[in-house]
PDB file of C-alpha atoms in Angstrom:
ATOM      1  CA  MET A 173       2.947 -34.955 -34.767  1.00  0.00           C
ATOM      2  CA  LEU A 174       1.082 -32.464 -36.905  1.00  0.00           C
ATOM      3  CA  GLN A 175       4.073 -31.471 -38.975  1.00  0.00           C
ATOM      4  CA  ASP A 176       4.661 -35.060 -40.089  1.00  0.00           C
ATOM      5  CA  LYS A 177       1.713 -34.561 -42.469  1.00  0.00           C
ATOM      6  CA  LEU A 178       3.173 -31.402 -43.991  1.00  0.00           C
ATOM      7  CA  PRO A 179       4.939 -31.727 -47.377  1.00  0.00           C
ATOM      8  CA  LYS A 180       8.713 -31.300 -47.396  1.00  0.00           C
ATOM      9  CA  ASP A 181       8.734 -28.049 -49.386  1.00  0.00           C
ATOM     10  CA  TRP A 182       6.396 -26.345 -46.938  1.00  0.00           C
ATOM     11  CA  LYS A 183       8.360 -27.718 -43.989  1.00  0.00           C
ATOM     12  CA  GLN A 184      11.434 -25.972 -45.333  1.00  0.00           C
ATOM     13  CA  ALA A 185       9.580 -22.709 -45.926  1.00  0.00           C
ATOM     14  CA  LEU A 186       8.037 -22.800 -42.437  1.00  0.00           C
ATOM     15  CA  LYS A 187      10.924 -24.255 -40.435  1.00  0.00           C
ATOM     16  CA  ALA A 188      11.119 -21.426 -37.896  1.00  0.00           C
ATOM     17  CA  ALA A 189       7.383 -21.588 -37.180  1.00  0.00           C
ATOM     18  CA  LEU A 190       7.400 -25.378 -36.879  1.00  0.00           C
ATOM     19  CA  ASP A 191      10.333 -25.273 -34.442  1.00  0.00           C
ATOM     20  CA  SER A 192       8.682 -22.677 -32.216  1.00  0.00           C
ATOM     21  CA  PRO A 193       7.339 -23.466 -28.716  1.00  0.00           C
ATOM     22  CA  SER A 194       3.907 -22.168 -29.767  1.00  0.00           C
ATOM     23  CA  PHE A 195       3.631 -24.771 -32.524  1.00  0.00           C
ATOM     24  CA  GLN A 196       4.672 -27.542 -30.163  1.00  0.00           C
ATOM     25  CA  GLU A 197       1.974 -26.398 -27.757  1.00  0.00           C
ATOM     26  CA  LEU A 198      -0.512 -26.345 -30.655  1.00  0.00           C
ATOM     27  CA  GLU A 199       0.376 -29.953 -31.498  1.00  0.00           C
ATOM     28  CA  ARG A 200      -0.384 -30.994 -27.925  1.00  0.00           C
ATOM     29  CA  PHE A 201      -3.673 -29.070 -27.938  1.00  0.00           C
ATOM     30  CA  VAL A 202      -4.933 -30.611 -31.184  1.00  0.00           C
ATOM     31  CA  ALA A 203      -3.928 -34.133 -30.090  1.00  0.00           C
ATOM     32  CA  LYS A 204      -5.832 -33.702 -26.827  1.00  0.00           C
ATOM     33  CA  GLU A 205      -8.867 -32.318 -28.657  1.00  0.00           C
ATOM     34  CA  ARG A 206      -8.935 -35.287 -31.029  1.00  0.00           C
ATOM     35  CA  GLN A 207      -8.950 -37.605 -28.005  1.00  0.00           C
ATOM     36  CA  GLU A 208     -11.818 -35.780 -26.315  1.00  0.00           C
ATOM     37  CA  ALA A 209     -14.050 -34.644 -29.197  1.00  0.00           C
ATOM     38  CA  THR A 210     -14.748 -34.943 -32.902  1.00  0.00           C
ATOM     39  CA  VAL A 211     -12.401 -32.569 -34.713  1.00  0.00           C
ATOM     40  CA  PHE A 212     -12.531 -31.509 -38.361  1.00  0.00           C
ATOM     41  CA  PRO A 213     -10.866 -31.939 -40.758  1.00  0.00           C
ATOM     42  CA  SER A 214      -9.384 -35.404 -40.330  1.00  0.00           C
ATOM     43  CA  GLU A 215      -5.653 -35.795 -39.754  1.00  0.00           C
ATOM     44  CA  GLU A 216      -5.312 -37.018 -43.337  1.00  0.00           C
ATOM     45  CA  ASP A 217      -6.995 -33.888 -44.723  1.00  0.00           C
ATOM     46  CA  LEU A 218      -5.463 -31.352 -42.334  1.00  0.00           C
ATOM     47  CA  PHE A 219      -2.783 -30.071 -44.715  1.00  0.00           C
ATOM     48  CA  SER A 220      -4.593 -30.710 -48.024  1.00  0.00           C
ATOM     49  CA  ALA A 221      -4.031 -27.116 -49.136  1.00  0.00           C
ATOM     50  CA  PHE A 222      -0.265 -27.539 -48.790  1.00  0.00           C
ATOM     51  CA  ARG A 223      -0.228 -30.938 -50.459  1.00  0.00           C
ATOM     52  CA  LEU A 224      -2.302 -29.779 -53.456  1.00  0.00           C
ATOM     53  CA  THR A 225      -0.528 -26.429 -53.815  1.00  0.00           C
ATOM     54  CA  PRO A 226       3.271 -26.755 -53.516  1.00  0.00           C
ATOM     55  CA  TYR A 227       5.114 -23.704 -52.216  1.00  0.00           C
ATOM     56  CA  ALA A 228       6.817 -23.054 -55.541  1.00  0.00           C
ATOM     57  CA  ASP A 229       3.483 -23.127 -57.385  1.00  0.00           C
ATOM     58  CA  VAL A 230       1.511 -20.595 -55.317  1.00  0.00           C
ATOM     59  CA  ARG A 231       0.053 -17.895 -57.582  1.00  0.00           C
ATOM     60  CA  VAL A 232      -2.952 -16.884 -55.475  1.00  0.00           C
ATOM     61  CA  LEU A 233      -3.610 -16.997 -51.739  1.00  0.00           C
ATOM     62  CA  LEU A 234      -7.288 -16.955 -50.752  1.00  0.00           C
ATOM     63  CA  LEU A 235      -7.677 -16.592 -47.006  1.00  0.00           C
ATOM     64  CA  GLY A 236     -10.566 -18.031 -45.009  1.00  0.00           C
ATOM     65  CA  GLN A 237     -11.093 -17.984 -41.263  1.00  0.00           C
ATOM     66  CA  ASP A 238     -12.277 -21.284 -39.766  1.00  0.00           C
ATOM     67  CA  PRO A 239     -13.022 -24.761 -41.160  1.00  0.00           C
ATOM     68  CA  TYR A 240     -16.604 -25.884 -41.683  1.00  0.00           C
ATOM     69  CA  HIS A 241     -17.795 -27.613 -38.520  1.00  0.00           C
ATOM     70  CA  GLY A 242     -20.383 -30.045 -39.924  1.00  0.00           C
ATOM     71  CA  PRO A 243     -19.757 -33.747 -40.646  1.00  0.00           C
ATOM     72  CA  GLY A 244     -18.160 -34.459 -44.004  1.00  0.00           C
ATOM     73  CA  GLN A 245     -17.583 -30.812 -44.916  1.00  0.00           C
ATOM     74  CA  ALA A 246     -14.053 -29.661 -44.040  1.00  0.00           C
ATOM     75  CA  HIS A 247     -11.195 -31.261 -45.948  1.00  0.00           C
ATOM     76  CA  GLY A 248      -8.343 -28.819 -45.474  1.00  0.00           C
ATOM     77  CA  LEU A 249      -9.176 -26.261 -48.177  1.00  0.00           C
ATOM     78  CA  ALA A 250     -10.724 -22.910 -47.243  1.00  0.00           C
ATOM     79  CA  PHE A 251     -14.310 -22.503 -48.488  1.00  0.00           C
ATOM     80  CA  SER A 252     -14.244 -25.955 -50.131  1.00  0.00           C
ATOM     81  CA  VAL A 253     -16.200 -29.077 -49.207  1.00  0.00           C
ATOM     82  CA  LYS A 254     -15.630 -32.670 -50.201  1.00  0.00           C
ATOM     83  CA  PRO A 255     -17.064 -33.878 -53.511  1.00  0.00           C
ATOM     84  CA  GLY A 256     -20.721 -34.790 -53.134  1.00  0.00           C
ATOM     85  CA  VAL A 257     -21.270 -32.640 -50.040  1.00  0.00           C
ATOM     86  CA  PRO A 258     -23.884 -29.842 -50.375  1.00  0.00           C
ATOM     87  CA  SER A 259     -22.341 -26.387 -50.634  1.00  0.00           C
ATOM     88  CA  PRO A 260     -22.652 -24.196 -47.509  1.00  0.00           C
ATOM     89  CA  PRO A 261     -24.197 -20.718 -47.956  1.00  0.00           C
ATOM     90  CA  SER A 262     -20.907 -18.816 -48.366  1.00  0.00           C
ATOM     91  CA  LEU A 263     -19.799 -21.232 -51.065  1.00  0.00           C
ATOM     92  CA  VAL A 264     -23.149 -20.918 -52.838  1.00  0.00           C
ATOM     93  CA  ASN A 265     -22.573 -17.161 -52.947  1.00  0.00           C
ATOM     94  CA  ILE A 266     -19.047 -17.675 -54.278  1.00  0.00           C
ATOM     95  CA  PHE A 267     -20.473 -19.762 -57.103  1.00  0.00           C
ATOM     96  CA  LYS A 268     -23.137 -17.119 -57.855  1.00  0.00           C
ATOM     97  CA  GLU A 269     -20.462 -14.452 -58.228  1.00  0.00           C
ATOM     98  CA  LEU A 270     -18.222 -16.840 -60.170  1.00  0.00           C
ATOM     99  CA  GLU A 271     -20.966 -17.302 -62.750  1.00  0.00           C
ATOM    100  CA  ALA A 272     -21.784 -13.593 -62.905  1.00  0.00           C
ATOM    101  CA  ASP A 273     -18.120 -12.609 -63.170  1.00  0.00           C
ATOM    102  CA  VAL A 274     -16.476 -15.135 -65.482  1.00  0.00           C
ATOM    103  CA  LYS A 275     -19.491 -17.100 -66.763  1.00  0.00           C
ATOM    104  CA  VAL A 276     -18.497 -20.331 -65.014  1.00  0.00           C
ATOM    105  CA  PRO A 277     -21.686 -22.359 -64.383  1.00  0.00           C
ATOM    106  CA  ARG A 278     -22.349 -23.531 -60.854  1.00  0.00           C
ATOM    107  CA  PRO A 279     -20.665 -26.916 -60.351  1.00  0.00           C
ATOM    108  CA  LYS A 280     -22.425 -30.031 -59.125  1.00  0.00           C
ATOM    109  CA  ASP A 281     -20.557 -30.014 -55.806  1.00  0.00           C
ATOM    110  CA  GLY A 282     -18.456 -27.669 -53.731  1.00  0.00           C
ATOM    111  CA  SER A 283     -14.966 -29.103 -54.144  1.00  0.00           C
ATOM    112  CA  LEU A 284     -12.374 -26.451 -55.038  1.00  0.00           C
ATOM    113  CA  ILE A 285      -9.554 -28.945 -55.614  1.00  0.00           C
ATOM    114  CA  ALA A 286      -9.274 -27.819 -59.255  1.00  0.00           C
ATOM    115  CA  TRP A 287      -8.300 -24.339 -58.056  1.00  0.00           C
ATOM    116  CA  ALA A 288      -5.775 -25.660 -55.537  1.00  0.00           C
ATOM    117  CA  GLU A 289      -4.086 -27.736 -58.241  1.00  0.00           C
ATOM    118  CA  GLN A 290      -3.515 -24.556 -60.274  1.00  0.00           C
ATOM    119  CA  GLY A 291      -1.696 -22.707 -57.520  1.00  0.00           C
ATOM    120  CA  VAL A 292      -4.564 -21.201 -55.510  1.00  0.00           C
ATOM    121  CA  LEU A 293      -3.595 -21.721 -51.860  1.00  0.00           C
ATOM    122  CA  LEU A 294      -6.942 -22.059 -50.053  1.00  0.00           C
ATOM    123  CA  LEU A 295      -5.762 -21.199 -46.553  1.00  0.00           C
ATOM    124  CA  ASN A 296      -7.831 -20.928 -43.401  1.00  0.00           C
ATOM    125  CA  ALA A 297      -6.371 -18.851 -40.556  1.00  0.00           C
ATOM    126  CA  VAL A 298      -7.350 -21.659 -38.155  1.00  0.00           C
ATOM    127  CA  LEU A 299      -6.965 -25.198 -39.478  1.00  0.00           C
ATOM    128  CA  THR A 300      -9.059 -27.303 -37.065  1.00  0.00           C
ATOM    129  CA  VAL A 301     -12.411 -27.043 -35.283  1.00  0.00           C
ATOM    130  CA  ARG A 302     -14.610 -29.064 -32.965  1.00  0.00           C
ATOM    131  CA  GLN A 303     -17.776 -30.475 -34.513  1.00  0.00           C
ATOM    132  CA  ALA A 304     -20.674 -27.999 -34.227  1.00  0.00           C
ATOM    133  CA  GLU A 305     -18.488 -25.456 -32.390  1.00  0.00           C
ATOM    134  CA  PRO A 306     -17.347 -22.736 -34.801  1.00  0.00           C
ATOM    135  CA  ASN A 307     -14.138 -20.924 -33.854  1.00  0.00           C
ATOM    136  CA  SER A 308     -13.547 -23.432 -31.033  1.00  0.00           C
ATOM    137  CA  HIS A 309      -9.865 -23.767 -31.970  1.00  0.00           C
ATOM    138  CA  ALA A 310      -9.235 -20.059 -32.491  1.00  0.00           C
ATOM    139  CA  GLY A 311      -6.612 -18.577 -30.196  1.00  0.00           C
ATOM    140  CA  HIS A 312      -4.712 -21.820 -29.620  1.00  0.00           C
ATOM    141  CA  GLY A 313      -1.758 -21.269 -31.951  1.00  0.00           C
ATOM    142  CA  TRP A 314      -2.999 -21.818 -35.479  1.00  0.00           C
ATOM    143  CA  GLU A 315      -3.000 -18.091 -36.181  1.00  0.00           C
ATOM    144  CA  ALA A 316       0.744 -17.818 -35.506  1.00  0.00           C
ATOM    145  CA  PHE A 317       1.368 -20.718 -37.880  1.00  0.00           C
ATOM    146  CA  THR A 318      -0.809 -19.410 -40.697  1.00  0.00           C
ATOM    147  CA  ASP A 319       0.618 -15.905 -40.277  1.00  0.00           C
ATOM    148  CA  ALA A 320       3.975 -17.565 -40.939  1.00  0.00           C
ATOM    149  CA  VAL A 321       2.481 -19.152 -44.070  1.00  0.00           C
ATOM    150  CA  ILE A 322       1.350 -15.744 -45.325  1.00  0.00           C
ATOM    151  CA  ARG A 323       4.787 -14.274 -44.630  1.00  0.00           C
ATOM    152  CA  ALA A 324       6.478 -17.193 -46.408  1.00  0.00           C
ATOM    153  CA  VAL A 325       4.322 -16.675 -49.488  1.00  0.00           C
ATOM    154  CA  SER A 326       5.019 -12.941 -49.333  1.00  0.00           C
ATOM    155  CA  GLU A 327       8.750 -13.759 -49.400  1.00  0.00           C
ATOM    156  CA  LYS A 328       8.425 -15.480 -52.772  1.00  0.00           C
ATOM    157  CA  THR A 329      10.191 -13.616 -55.554  1.00  0.00           C
ATOM    158  CA  GLU A 330       7.409 -14.385 -58.040  1.00  0.00           C
ATOM    159  CA  PRO A 331       4.375 -12.088 -57.725  1.00  0.00           C
ATOM    160  CA  VAL A 332       1.374 -13.581 -55.914  1.00  0.00           C
ATOM    161  CA  VAL A 333      -2.196 -12.279 -55.713  1.00  0.00           C
ATOM    162  CA  PHE A 334      -3.607 -12.216 -52.174  1.00  0.00           C
ATOM    163  CA  LEU A 335      -7.425 -12.269 -52.071  1.00  0.00           C
ATOM    164  CA  LEU A 336      -8.714 -11.027 -48.718  1.00  0.00           C
ATOM    165  CA  TRP A 337     -12.475 -11.236 -48.194  1.00  0.00           C
ATOM    166  CA  GLY A 338     -13.853  -9.563 -45.083  1.00  0.00           C
ATOM    167  CA  LYS A 339     -12.359  -7.581 -42.209  1.00  0.00           C
ATOM    168  CA  TYR A 340     -10.753 -10.599 -40.536  1.00  0.00           C
ATOM    169  CA  ALA A 341      -8.748 -11.496 -43.644  1.00  0.00           C
ATOM    170  CA  GLN A 342      -7.904  -7.858 -44.353  1.00  0.00           C
ATOM    171  CA  LYS A 343      -6.138  -7.564 -40.988  1.00  0.00           C
ATOM    172  CA  LYS A 344      -3.486  -9.860 -42.454  1.00  0.00           C
ATOM    173  CA  LYS A 345      -2.554  -7.289 -45.097  1.00  0.00           C
ATOM    174  CA  LYS A 346       0.261  -6.062 -42.869  1.00  0.00           C
ATOM    175  CA  LEU A 347       2.034  -9.414 -43.368  1.00  0.00           C
ATOM    176  CA  ILE A 348       2.227  -8.947 -47.156  1.00  0.00           C
ATOM    177  CA  ASP A 349       4.805  -7.046 -49.192  1.00  0.00           C
ATOM    178  CA  ALA A 350       2.388  -5.066 -51.355  1.00  0.00           C
ATOM    179  CA  THR A 351       5.254  -3.554 -53.353  1.00  0.00           C
ATOM    180  CA  ARG A 352       5.956  -6.940 -54.954  1.00  0.00           C
ATOM    181  CA  HIS A 353       2.585  -8.674 -54.745  1.00  0.00           C
ATOM    182  CA  VAL A 354      -1.024  -7.692 -55.443  1.00  0.00           C
ATOM    183  CA  VAL A 355      -3.574  -7.466 -52.635  1.00  0.00           C
ATOM    184  CA  ILE A 356      -7.259  -7.548 -53.553  1.00  0.00           C
ATOM    185  CA  GLU A 357      -9.647  -6.758 -50.712  1.00  0.00           C
ATOM    186  CA  GLY A 358     -13.385  -7.327 -50.775  1.00  0.00           C
ATOM    187  CA  THR A 359     -16.559  -8.164 -48.899  1.00  0.00           C
ATOM    188  CA  HIS A 360     -16.906 -11.633 -47.406  1.00  0.00           C
ATOM    189  CA  PRO A 361     -19.284 -14.005 -49.279  1.00  0.00           C
ATOM    190  CA  SER A 362     -21.197 -14.844 -46.080  1.00  0.00           C
ATOM    191  CA  PRO A 363     -25.004 -14.450 -46.361  1.00  0.00           C
ATOM    192  CA  LEU A 364     -24.657 -11.696 -43.737  1.00  0.00           C
ATOM    193  CA  SER A 365     -22.540  -9.527 -46.015  1.00  0.00           C
ATOM    194  CA  ALA A 366     -22.640 -10.816 -49.597  1.00  0.00           C
ATOM    195  CA  SER A 367     -25.353  -8.376 -50.669  1.00  0.00           C
ATOM    196  CA  SER A 368     -23.343  -5.486 -49.210  1.00  0.00           C
ATOM    197  CA  GLY A 369     -20.499  -5.656 -51.688  1.00  0.00           C
ATOM    198  CA  PHE A 370     -19.487  -9.204 -52.551  1.00  0.00           C
ATOM    199  CA  PHE A 371     -22.020  -9.595 -55.327  1.00  0.00           C
ATOM    200  CA  GLY A 372     -20.793  -7.561 -58.271  1.00  0.00           C
ATOM    201  CA  SER A 373     -17.216  -7.285 -56.994  1.00  0.00           C
ATOM    202  CA  ARG A 374     -15.864  -9.517 -59.787  1.00  0.00           C
ATOM    203  CA  PRO A 375     -12.956 -10.940 -57.756  1.00  0.00           C
ATOM    204  CA  PHE A 376     -12.148 -13.762 -60.149  1.00  0.00           C
ATOM    205  CA  SER A 377     -11.567 -11.571 -63.179  1.00  0.00           C
ATOM    206  CA  ALA A 378      -9.676  -9.134 -60.924  1.00  0.00           C
ATOM    207  CA  VAL A 379      -7.312 -11.917 -59.844  1.00  0.00           C
ATOM    208  CA  ASN A 380      -6.643 -12.917 -63.440  1.00  0.00           C
ATOM    209  CA  GLN A 381      -6.073  -9.323 -64.519  1.00  0.00           C
ATOM    210  CA  ALA A 382      -3.596  -8.923 -61.673  1.00  0.00           C
ATOM    211  CA  LEU A 383      -1.773 -12.130 -62.572  1.00  0.00           C
ATOM    212  CA  GLU A 384      -1.525 -11.182 -66.218  1.00  0.00           C
ATOM    213  CA  SER A 385      -0.301  -7.682 -65.316  1.00  0.00           C
ATOM    214  CA  LYS A 386       2.576  -9.394 -63.497  1.00  0.00           C
ATOM    215  CA  GLY A 387       3.334 -11.690 -66.425  1.00  0.00           C
ATOM    216  CA  ARG A 388       1.810 -14.773 -64.834  1.00  0.00           C
ATOM    217  CA  PRO A 389      -0.805 -17.092 -66.401  1.00  0.00           C
ATOM    218  CA  PRO A 390      -4.424 -16.682 -65.302  1.00  0.00           C
ATOM    219  CA  ILE A 391      -6.438 -19.194 -63.291  1.00  0.00           C
ATOM    220  CA  ASP A 392      -8.944 -21.387 -65.133  1.00  0.00           C
ATOM    221  CA  TRP A 393     -11.818 -20.989 -62.667  1.00  0.00           C
ATOM    222  CA  ARG A 394     -13.885 -23.829 -64.135  1.00  0.00           C
ATOM    223  CA  LEU A 395     -14.628 -26.570 -61.630  1.00  0.00           C
ATOM    224  CA  THR A 396     -16.393 -28.946 -64.010  1.00  0.00           C
ATOM    225  CA  ARG A 397     -14.529 -30.083 -67.103  1.00  0.00           C
TER     226      ARG A 397
END
């Protein structure tokens, strides 16, 4: 079962969603897909974001849409790829803005594990995908589950910064209590839109300013130490 891979703290926070008929149907769908096709990420990597970022430690939620659909790329963290895997175009643009904004040099690979370990929940709205078929698992139940994740984070008493890039992510704003948390909206880093507002938006310094304004420590955005 999918939820067997989920850490205990997140299971408790998401109990209602995990017990729902829609999640049980999702489990059956993903199991069938894994039997019939190559599905990314692997079962072991599926809930990496939750394993690396415990519920109590979430300071930032960065929302993506769909896992990478090429071999060796997706490993359960939005926008991130496994160490040693070439960075996809959106991630290249993220690194360009990272350097321009907070002077962090482009890392050797595209793994964002260092962010996740500091409390940046790198959450995709859909957590699985068929190889070479983007958005193939959209509309099969993941969205209800990840909406529950967003709500659970919004219920935290400690302030969290929600970073929503692009119109898809911004539709989730209604799930967030903006009176307690900070919502930062911006252009998606995709090559189709990065030049129309992502470059120059300085999201990383904005996140840290928001955290510090709420009395929380900033994120060390360096990926190479």
